[in-house]
GROMACS .gro file of N, CA and C in nm:
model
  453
    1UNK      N    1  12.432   5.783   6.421
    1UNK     CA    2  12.332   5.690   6.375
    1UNK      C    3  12.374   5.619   6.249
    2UNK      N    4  12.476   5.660   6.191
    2UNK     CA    5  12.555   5.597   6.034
    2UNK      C    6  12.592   5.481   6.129
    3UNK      N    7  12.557   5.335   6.030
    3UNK     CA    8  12.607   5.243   6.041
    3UNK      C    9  12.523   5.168   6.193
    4UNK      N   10  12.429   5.212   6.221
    4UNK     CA   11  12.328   5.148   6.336
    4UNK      C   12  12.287   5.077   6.336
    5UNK      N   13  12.268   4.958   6.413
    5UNK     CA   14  12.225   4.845   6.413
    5UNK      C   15  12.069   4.852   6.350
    6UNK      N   16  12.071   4.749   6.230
    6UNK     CA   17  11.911   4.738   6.163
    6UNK      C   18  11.789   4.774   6.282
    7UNK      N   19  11.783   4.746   6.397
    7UNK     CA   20  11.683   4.744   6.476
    7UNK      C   21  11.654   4.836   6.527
    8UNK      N   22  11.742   4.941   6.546
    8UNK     CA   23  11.701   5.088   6.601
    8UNK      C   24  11.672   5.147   6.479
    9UNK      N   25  11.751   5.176   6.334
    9UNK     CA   26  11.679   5.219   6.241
    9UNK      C   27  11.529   5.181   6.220
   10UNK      N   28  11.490   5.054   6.203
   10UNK     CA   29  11.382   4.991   6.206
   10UNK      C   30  11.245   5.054   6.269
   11UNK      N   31  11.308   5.066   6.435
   11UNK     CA   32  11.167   5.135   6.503
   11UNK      C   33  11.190   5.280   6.506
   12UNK      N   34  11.312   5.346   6.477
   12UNK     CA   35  11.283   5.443   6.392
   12UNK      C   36  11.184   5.476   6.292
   13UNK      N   37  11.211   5.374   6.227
   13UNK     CA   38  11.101   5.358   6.076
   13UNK      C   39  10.953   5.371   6.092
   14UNK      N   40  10.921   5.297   6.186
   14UNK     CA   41  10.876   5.240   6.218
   14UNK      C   42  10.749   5.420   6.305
   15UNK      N   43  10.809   5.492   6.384
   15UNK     CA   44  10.786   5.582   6.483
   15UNK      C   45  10.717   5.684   6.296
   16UNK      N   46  10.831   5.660   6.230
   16UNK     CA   47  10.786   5.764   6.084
   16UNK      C   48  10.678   5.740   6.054
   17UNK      N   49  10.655   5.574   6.040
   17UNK     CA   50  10.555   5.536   5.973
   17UNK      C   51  10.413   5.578   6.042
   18UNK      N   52  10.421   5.569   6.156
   18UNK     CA   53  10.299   5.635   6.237
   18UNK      C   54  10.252   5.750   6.203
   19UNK      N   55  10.339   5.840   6.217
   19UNK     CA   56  10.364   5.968   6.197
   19UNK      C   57  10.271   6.018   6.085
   20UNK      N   58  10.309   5.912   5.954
   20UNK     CA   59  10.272   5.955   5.848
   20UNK      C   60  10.107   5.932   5.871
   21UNK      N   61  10.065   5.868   5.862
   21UNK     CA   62   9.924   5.736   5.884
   21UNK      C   63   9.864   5.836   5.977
   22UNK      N   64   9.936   5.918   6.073
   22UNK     CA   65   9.874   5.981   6.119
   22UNK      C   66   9.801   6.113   6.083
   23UNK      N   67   9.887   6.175   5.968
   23UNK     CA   68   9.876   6.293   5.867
   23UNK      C   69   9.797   6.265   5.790
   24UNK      N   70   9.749   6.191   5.744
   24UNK     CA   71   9.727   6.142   5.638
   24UNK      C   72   9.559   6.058   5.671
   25UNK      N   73   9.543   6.009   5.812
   25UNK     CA   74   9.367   5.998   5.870
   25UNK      C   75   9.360   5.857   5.813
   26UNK      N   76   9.252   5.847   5.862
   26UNK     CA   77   9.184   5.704   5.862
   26UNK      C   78   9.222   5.566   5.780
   27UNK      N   79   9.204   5.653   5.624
   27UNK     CA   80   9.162   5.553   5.479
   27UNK      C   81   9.317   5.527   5.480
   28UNK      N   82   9.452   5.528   5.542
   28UNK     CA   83   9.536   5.456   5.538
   28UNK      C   84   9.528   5.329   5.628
   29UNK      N   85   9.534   5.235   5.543
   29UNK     CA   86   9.550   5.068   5.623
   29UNK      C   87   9.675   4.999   5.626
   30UNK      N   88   9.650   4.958   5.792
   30UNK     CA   89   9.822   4.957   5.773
   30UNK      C   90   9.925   4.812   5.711
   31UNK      N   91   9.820   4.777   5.606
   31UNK     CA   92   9.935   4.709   5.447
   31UNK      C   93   9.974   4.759   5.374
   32UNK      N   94   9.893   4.873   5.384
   32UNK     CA   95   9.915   5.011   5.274
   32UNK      C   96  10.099   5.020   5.274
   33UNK      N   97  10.145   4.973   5.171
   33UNK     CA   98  10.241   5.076   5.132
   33UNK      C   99  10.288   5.225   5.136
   34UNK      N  100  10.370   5.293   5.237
   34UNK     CA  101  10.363   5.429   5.279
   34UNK      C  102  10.473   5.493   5.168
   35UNK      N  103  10.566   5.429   5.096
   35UNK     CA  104  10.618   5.498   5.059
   35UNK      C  105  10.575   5.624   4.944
   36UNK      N  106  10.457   5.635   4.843
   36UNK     CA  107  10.387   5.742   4.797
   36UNK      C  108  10.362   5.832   4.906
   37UNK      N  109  10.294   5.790   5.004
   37UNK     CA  110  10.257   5.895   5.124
   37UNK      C  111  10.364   5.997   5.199
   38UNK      N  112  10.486   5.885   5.203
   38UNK     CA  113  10.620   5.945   5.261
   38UNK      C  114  10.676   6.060   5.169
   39UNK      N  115  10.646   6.011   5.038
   39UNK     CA  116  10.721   6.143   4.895
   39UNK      C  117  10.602   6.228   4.931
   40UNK      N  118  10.506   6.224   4.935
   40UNK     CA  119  10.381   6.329   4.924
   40UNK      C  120  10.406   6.428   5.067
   41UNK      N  121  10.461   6.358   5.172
   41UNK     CA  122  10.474   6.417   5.309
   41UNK      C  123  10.617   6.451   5.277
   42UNK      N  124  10.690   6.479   5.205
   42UNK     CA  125  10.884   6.493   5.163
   42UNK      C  126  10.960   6.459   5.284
   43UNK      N  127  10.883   6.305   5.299
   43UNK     CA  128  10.981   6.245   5.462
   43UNK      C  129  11.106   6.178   5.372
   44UNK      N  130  11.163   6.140   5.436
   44UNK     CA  131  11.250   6.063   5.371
   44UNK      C  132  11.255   5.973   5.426
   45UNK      N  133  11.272   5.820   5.406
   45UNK     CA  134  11.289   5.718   5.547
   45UNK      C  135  11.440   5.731   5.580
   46UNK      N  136  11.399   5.689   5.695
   46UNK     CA  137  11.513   5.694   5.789
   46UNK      C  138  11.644   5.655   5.750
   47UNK      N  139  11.671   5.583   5.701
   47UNK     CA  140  11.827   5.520   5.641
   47UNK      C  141  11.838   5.645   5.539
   48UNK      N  142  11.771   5.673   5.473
   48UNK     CA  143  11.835   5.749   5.367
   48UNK      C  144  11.858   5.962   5.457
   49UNK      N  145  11.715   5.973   5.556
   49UNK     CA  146  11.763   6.091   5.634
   49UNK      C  147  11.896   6.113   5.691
   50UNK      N  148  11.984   5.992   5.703
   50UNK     CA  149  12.090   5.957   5.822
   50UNK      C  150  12.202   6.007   5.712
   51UNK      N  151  12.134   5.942   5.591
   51UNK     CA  152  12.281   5.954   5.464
   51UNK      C  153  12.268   6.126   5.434
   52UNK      N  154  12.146   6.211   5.411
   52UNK     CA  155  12.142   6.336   5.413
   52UNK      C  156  12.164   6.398   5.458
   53UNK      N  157  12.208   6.390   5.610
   53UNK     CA  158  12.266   6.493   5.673
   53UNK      C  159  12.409   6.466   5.729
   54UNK      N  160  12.477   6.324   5.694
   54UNK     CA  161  12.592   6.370   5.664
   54UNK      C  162  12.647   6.406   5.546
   55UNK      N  163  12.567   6.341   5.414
   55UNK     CA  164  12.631   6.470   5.277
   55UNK      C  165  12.579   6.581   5.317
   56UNK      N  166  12.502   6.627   5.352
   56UNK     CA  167  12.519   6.772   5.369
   56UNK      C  168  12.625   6.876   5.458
   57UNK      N  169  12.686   6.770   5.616
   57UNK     CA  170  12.743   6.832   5.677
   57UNK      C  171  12.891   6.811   5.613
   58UNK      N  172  12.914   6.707   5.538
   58UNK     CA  173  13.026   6.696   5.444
   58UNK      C  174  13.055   6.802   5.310
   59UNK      N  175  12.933   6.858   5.261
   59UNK     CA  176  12.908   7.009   5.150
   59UNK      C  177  12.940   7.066   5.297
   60UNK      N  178  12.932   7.129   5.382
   60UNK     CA  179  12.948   7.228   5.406
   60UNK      C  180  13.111   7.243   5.475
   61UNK      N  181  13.156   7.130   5.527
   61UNK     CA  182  13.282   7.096   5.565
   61UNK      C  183  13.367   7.162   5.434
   62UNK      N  184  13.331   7.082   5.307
   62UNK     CA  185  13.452   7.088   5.157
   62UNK      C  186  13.430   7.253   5.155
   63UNK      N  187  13.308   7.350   5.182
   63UNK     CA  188  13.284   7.448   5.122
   63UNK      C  189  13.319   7.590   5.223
   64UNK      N  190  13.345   7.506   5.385
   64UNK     CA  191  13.386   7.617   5.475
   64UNK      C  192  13.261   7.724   5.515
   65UNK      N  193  13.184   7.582   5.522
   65UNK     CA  194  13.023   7.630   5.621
   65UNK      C  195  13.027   7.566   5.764
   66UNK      N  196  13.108   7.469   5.810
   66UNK     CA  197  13.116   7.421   5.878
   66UNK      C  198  13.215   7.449   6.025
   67UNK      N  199  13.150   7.404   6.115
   67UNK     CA  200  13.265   7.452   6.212
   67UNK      C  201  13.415   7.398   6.200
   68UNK      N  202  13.478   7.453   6.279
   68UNK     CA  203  13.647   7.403   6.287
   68UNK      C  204  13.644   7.286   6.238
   69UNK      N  205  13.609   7.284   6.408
   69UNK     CA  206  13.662   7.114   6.447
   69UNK      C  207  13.580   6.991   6.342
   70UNK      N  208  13.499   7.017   6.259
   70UNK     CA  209  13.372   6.919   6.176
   70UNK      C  210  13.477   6.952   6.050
   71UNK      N  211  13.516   7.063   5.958
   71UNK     CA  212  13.593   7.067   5.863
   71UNK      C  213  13.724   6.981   5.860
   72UNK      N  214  13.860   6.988   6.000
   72UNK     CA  215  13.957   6.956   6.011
   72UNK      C  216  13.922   6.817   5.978
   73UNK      N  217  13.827   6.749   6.011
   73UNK     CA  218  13.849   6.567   5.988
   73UNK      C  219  13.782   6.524   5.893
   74UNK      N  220  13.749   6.624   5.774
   74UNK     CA  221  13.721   6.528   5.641
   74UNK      C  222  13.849   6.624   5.573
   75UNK      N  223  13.928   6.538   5.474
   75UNK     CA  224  14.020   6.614   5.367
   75UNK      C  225  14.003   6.567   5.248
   76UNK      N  226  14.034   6.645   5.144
   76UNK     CA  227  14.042   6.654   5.002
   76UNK      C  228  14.175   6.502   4.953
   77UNK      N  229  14.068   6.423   4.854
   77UNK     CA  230  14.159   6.342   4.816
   77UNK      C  231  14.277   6.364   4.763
   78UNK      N  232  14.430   6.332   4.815
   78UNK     CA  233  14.532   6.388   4.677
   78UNK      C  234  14.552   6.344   4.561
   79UNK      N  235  14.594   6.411   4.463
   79UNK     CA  236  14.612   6.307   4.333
   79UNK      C  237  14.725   6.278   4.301
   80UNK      N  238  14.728   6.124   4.284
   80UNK     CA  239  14.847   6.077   4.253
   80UNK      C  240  14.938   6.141   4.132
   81UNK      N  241  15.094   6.094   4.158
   81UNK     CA  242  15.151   6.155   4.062
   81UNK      C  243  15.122   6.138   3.928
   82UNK      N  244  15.098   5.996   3.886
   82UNK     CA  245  15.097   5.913   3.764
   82UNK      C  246  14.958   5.928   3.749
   83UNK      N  247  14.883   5.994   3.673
   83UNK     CA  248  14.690   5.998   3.693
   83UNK      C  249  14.609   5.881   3.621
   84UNK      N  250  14.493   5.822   3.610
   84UNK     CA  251  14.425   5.777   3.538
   84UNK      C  252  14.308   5.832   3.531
   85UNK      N  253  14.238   5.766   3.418
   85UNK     CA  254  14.089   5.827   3.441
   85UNK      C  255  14.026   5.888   3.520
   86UNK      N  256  14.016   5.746   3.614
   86UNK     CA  257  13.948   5.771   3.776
   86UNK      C  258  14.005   5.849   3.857
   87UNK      N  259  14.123   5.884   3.844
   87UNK     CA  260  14.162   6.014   3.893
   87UNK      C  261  14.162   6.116   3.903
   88UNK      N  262  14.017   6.153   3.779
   88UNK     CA  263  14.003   6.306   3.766
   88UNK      C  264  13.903   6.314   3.817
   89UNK      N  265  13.875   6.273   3.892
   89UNK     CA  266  13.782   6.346   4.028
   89UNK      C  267  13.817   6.400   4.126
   90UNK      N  268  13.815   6.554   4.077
   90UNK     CA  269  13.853   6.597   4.195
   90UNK      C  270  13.752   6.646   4.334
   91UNK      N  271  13.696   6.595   4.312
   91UNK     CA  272  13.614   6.620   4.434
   91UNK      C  273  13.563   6.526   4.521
   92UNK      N  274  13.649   6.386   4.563
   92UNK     CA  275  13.634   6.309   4.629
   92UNK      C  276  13.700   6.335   4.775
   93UNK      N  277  13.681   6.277   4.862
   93UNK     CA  278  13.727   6.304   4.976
   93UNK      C  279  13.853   6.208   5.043
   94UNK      N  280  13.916   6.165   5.097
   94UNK     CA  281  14.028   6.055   5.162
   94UNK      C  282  13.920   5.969   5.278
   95UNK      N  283  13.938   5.858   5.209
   95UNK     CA  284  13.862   5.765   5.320
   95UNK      C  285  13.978   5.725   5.418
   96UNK      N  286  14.005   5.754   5.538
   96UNK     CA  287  14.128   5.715   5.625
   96UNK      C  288  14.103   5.550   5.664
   97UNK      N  289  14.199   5.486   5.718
   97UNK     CA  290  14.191   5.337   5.717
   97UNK      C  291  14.089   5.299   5.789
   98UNK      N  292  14.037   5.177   5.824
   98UNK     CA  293  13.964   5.103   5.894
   98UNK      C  294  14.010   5.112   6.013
   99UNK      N  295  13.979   5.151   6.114
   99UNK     CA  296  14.000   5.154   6.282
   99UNK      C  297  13.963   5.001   6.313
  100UNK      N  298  14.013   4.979   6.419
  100UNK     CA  299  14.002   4.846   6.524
  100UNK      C  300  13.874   4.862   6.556
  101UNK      N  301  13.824   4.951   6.671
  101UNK     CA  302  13.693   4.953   6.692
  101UNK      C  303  13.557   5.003   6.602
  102UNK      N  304  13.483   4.943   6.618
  102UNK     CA  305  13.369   4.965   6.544
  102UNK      C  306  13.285   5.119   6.552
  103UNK      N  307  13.339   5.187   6.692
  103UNK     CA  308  13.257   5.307   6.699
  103UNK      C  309  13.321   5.414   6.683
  104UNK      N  310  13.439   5.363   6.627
  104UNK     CA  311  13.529   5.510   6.542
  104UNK      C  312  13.526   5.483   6.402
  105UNK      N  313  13.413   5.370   6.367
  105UNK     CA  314  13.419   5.331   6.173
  105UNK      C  315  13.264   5.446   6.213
  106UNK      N  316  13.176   5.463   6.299
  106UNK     CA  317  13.080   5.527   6.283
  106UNK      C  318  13.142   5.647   6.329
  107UNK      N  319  13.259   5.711   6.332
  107UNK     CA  320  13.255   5.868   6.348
  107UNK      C  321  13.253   5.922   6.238
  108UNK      N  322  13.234   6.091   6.254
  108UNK     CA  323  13.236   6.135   6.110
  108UNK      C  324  13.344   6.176   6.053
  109UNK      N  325  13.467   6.118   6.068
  109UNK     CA  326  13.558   6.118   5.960
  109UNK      C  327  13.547   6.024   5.940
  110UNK      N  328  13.486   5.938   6.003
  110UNK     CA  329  13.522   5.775   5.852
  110UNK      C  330  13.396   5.787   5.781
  111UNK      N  331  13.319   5.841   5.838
  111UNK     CA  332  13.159   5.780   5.723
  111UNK      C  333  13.141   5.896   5.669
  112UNK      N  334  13.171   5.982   5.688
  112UNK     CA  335  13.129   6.144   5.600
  112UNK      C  336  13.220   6.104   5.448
  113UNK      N  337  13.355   6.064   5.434
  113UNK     CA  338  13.445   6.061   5.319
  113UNK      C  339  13.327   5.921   5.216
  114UNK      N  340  13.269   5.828   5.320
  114UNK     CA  341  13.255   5.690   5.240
  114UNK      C  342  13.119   5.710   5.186
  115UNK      N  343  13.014   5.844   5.235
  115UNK     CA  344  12.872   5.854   5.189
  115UNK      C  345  12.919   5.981   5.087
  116UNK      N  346  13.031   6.068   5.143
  116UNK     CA  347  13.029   6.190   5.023
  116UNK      C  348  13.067   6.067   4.916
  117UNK      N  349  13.166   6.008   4.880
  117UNK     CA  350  13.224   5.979   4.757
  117UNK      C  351  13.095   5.834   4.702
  118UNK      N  352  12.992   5.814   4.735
  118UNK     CA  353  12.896   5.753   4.730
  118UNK      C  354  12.823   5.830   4.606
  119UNK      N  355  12.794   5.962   4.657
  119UNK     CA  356  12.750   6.038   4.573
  119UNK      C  357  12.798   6.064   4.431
  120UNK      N  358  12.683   6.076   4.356
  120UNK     CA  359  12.753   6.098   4.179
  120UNK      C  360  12.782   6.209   4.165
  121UNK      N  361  12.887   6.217   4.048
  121UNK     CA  362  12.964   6.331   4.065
  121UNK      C  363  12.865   6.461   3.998
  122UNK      N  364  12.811   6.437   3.966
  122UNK     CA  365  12.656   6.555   3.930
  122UNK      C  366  12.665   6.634   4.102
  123UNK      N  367  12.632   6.545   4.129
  123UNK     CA  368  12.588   6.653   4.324
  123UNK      C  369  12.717   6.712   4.365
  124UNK      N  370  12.791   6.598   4.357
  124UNK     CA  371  12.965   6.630   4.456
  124UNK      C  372  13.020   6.774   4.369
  125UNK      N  373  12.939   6.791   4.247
  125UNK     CA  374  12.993   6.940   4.200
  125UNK      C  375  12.926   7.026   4.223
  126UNK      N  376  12.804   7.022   4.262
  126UNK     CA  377  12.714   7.215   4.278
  126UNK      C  378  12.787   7.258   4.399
  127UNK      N  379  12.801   7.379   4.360
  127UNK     CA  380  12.883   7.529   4.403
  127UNK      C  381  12.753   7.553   4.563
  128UNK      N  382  12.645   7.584   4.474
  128UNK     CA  383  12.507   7.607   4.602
  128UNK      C  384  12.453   7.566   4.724
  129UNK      N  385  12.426   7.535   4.791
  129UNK     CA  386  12.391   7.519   4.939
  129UNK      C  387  12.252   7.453   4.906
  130UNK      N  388  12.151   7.591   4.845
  130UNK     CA  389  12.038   7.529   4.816
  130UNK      C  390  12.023   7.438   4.703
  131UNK      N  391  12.085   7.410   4.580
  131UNK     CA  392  12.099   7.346   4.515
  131UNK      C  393  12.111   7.159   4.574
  132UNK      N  394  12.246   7.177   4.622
  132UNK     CA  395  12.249   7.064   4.647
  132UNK      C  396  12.171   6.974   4.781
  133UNK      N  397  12.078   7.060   4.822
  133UNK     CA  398  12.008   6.984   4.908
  133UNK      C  399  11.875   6.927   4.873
  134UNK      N  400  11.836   7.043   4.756
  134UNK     CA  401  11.748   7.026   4.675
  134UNK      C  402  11.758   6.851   4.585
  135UNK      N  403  11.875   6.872   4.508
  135UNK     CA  404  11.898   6.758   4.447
  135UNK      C  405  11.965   6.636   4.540
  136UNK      N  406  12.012   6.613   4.609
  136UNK     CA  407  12.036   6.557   4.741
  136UNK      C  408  11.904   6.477   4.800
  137UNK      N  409  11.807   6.557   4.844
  137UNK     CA  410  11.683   6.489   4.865
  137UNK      C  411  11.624   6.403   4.745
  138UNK      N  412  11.618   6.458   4.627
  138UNK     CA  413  11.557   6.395   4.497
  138UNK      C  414  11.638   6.270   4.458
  139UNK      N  415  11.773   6.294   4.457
  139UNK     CA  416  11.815   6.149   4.449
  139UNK      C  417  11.826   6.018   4.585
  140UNK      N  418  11.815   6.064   4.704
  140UNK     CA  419  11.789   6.000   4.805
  140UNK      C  420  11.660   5.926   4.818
  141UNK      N  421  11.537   5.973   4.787
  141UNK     CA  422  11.444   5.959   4.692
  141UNK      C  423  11.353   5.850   4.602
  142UNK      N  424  11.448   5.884   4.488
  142UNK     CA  425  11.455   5.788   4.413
  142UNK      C  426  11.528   5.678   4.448
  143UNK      N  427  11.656   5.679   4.545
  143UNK     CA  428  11.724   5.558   4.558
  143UNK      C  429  11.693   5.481   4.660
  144UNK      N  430  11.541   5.542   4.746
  144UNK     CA  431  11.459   5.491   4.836
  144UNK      C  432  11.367   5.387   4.762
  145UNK      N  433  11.311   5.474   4.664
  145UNK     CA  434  11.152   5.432   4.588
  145UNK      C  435  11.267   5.255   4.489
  146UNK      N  436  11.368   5.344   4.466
  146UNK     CA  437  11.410   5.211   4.381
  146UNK      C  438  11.488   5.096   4.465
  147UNK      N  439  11.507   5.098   4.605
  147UNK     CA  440  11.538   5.010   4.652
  147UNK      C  441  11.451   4.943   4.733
  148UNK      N  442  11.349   4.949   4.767
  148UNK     CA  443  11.182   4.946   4.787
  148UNK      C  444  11.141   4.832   4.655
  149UNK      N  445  11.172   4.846   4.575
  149UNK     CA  446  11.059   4.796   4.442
  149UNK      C  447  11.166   4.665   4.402
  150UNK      N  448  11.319   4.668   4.511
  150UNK     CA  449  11.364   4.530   4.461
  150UNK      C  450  11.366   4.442   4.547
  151UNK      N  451  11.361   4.288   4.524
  151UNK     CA  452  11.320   4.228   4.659
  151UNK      C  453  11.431   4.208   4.721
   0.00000   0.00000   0.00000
């Protein structure tokens, strides 16, 4: 679902939004703005659920929670010989090249490396499982509520 055409996310969205309105009874109208309702229900919308569970299956890949075959196709960035700044991150992943077709840019070795290293390096470092899903959701979150409030 990484990288899906706007329109299936959409009535995705769309199926949530019911969902919620539905929890939630009557006195919701539907101009109402859902996103308070969505944090109050700890939904996440849909674009940002899609980005959460591949950082998460990407933490568990780097950390050897993951199966074989899901670990073998994300790898650890190498560091160059000559370093800079930006080089001391070590906890980024290797984004492998751009493929020809479009439905091997949506597998998860290409989009697991391009949403982990998305992440600030605050998350890309907790050691924890529960930690970082915890904070994972909270900044997904906020980068919902704040991309919502710009036009």
């Amino acid at each position: 679902w990484y990288q899906r055409r706007v329109r299936a996310i959409r009535k995705l969205q769309k199926v949530q939004n019911s969902c919620v309105r539905f929890l939630f009874g009557q006195n919701v109208k539907r101009w109402d703005s859902l996103t308070p309702l969505l944090m109050n229900a700890h939904f996440l919308p849909i674009k940002e659920r899609i980005l959460y569970k591949i950082a998460l299956l990407a933490f568990k890949c780097i950390n050897n929670m993951a199966p074989g075959y899901l670990s073998h196709s994300v790898k650890i960035k190498d560091q160059p010989q000559k370093t800079l700044r930006t080089d001391l991150d070590y906890f980024l992943l290797h984004v492998p090249p751009l493929p020809n077709l479009q439905r091997t840019q949506r597998s998860f070795s290409h989009c697991a490396p391009y949403v982990w290293n998305l992440l600030p390096y605050e998350l890309r470092t907790l050691p924890n499982i529960d930690s970082f899903k915890k904070q994972l959701k909270t900044y997904l979150f906020q980068k919902a509520v704040s991309d919502e409030i710009k036009p």
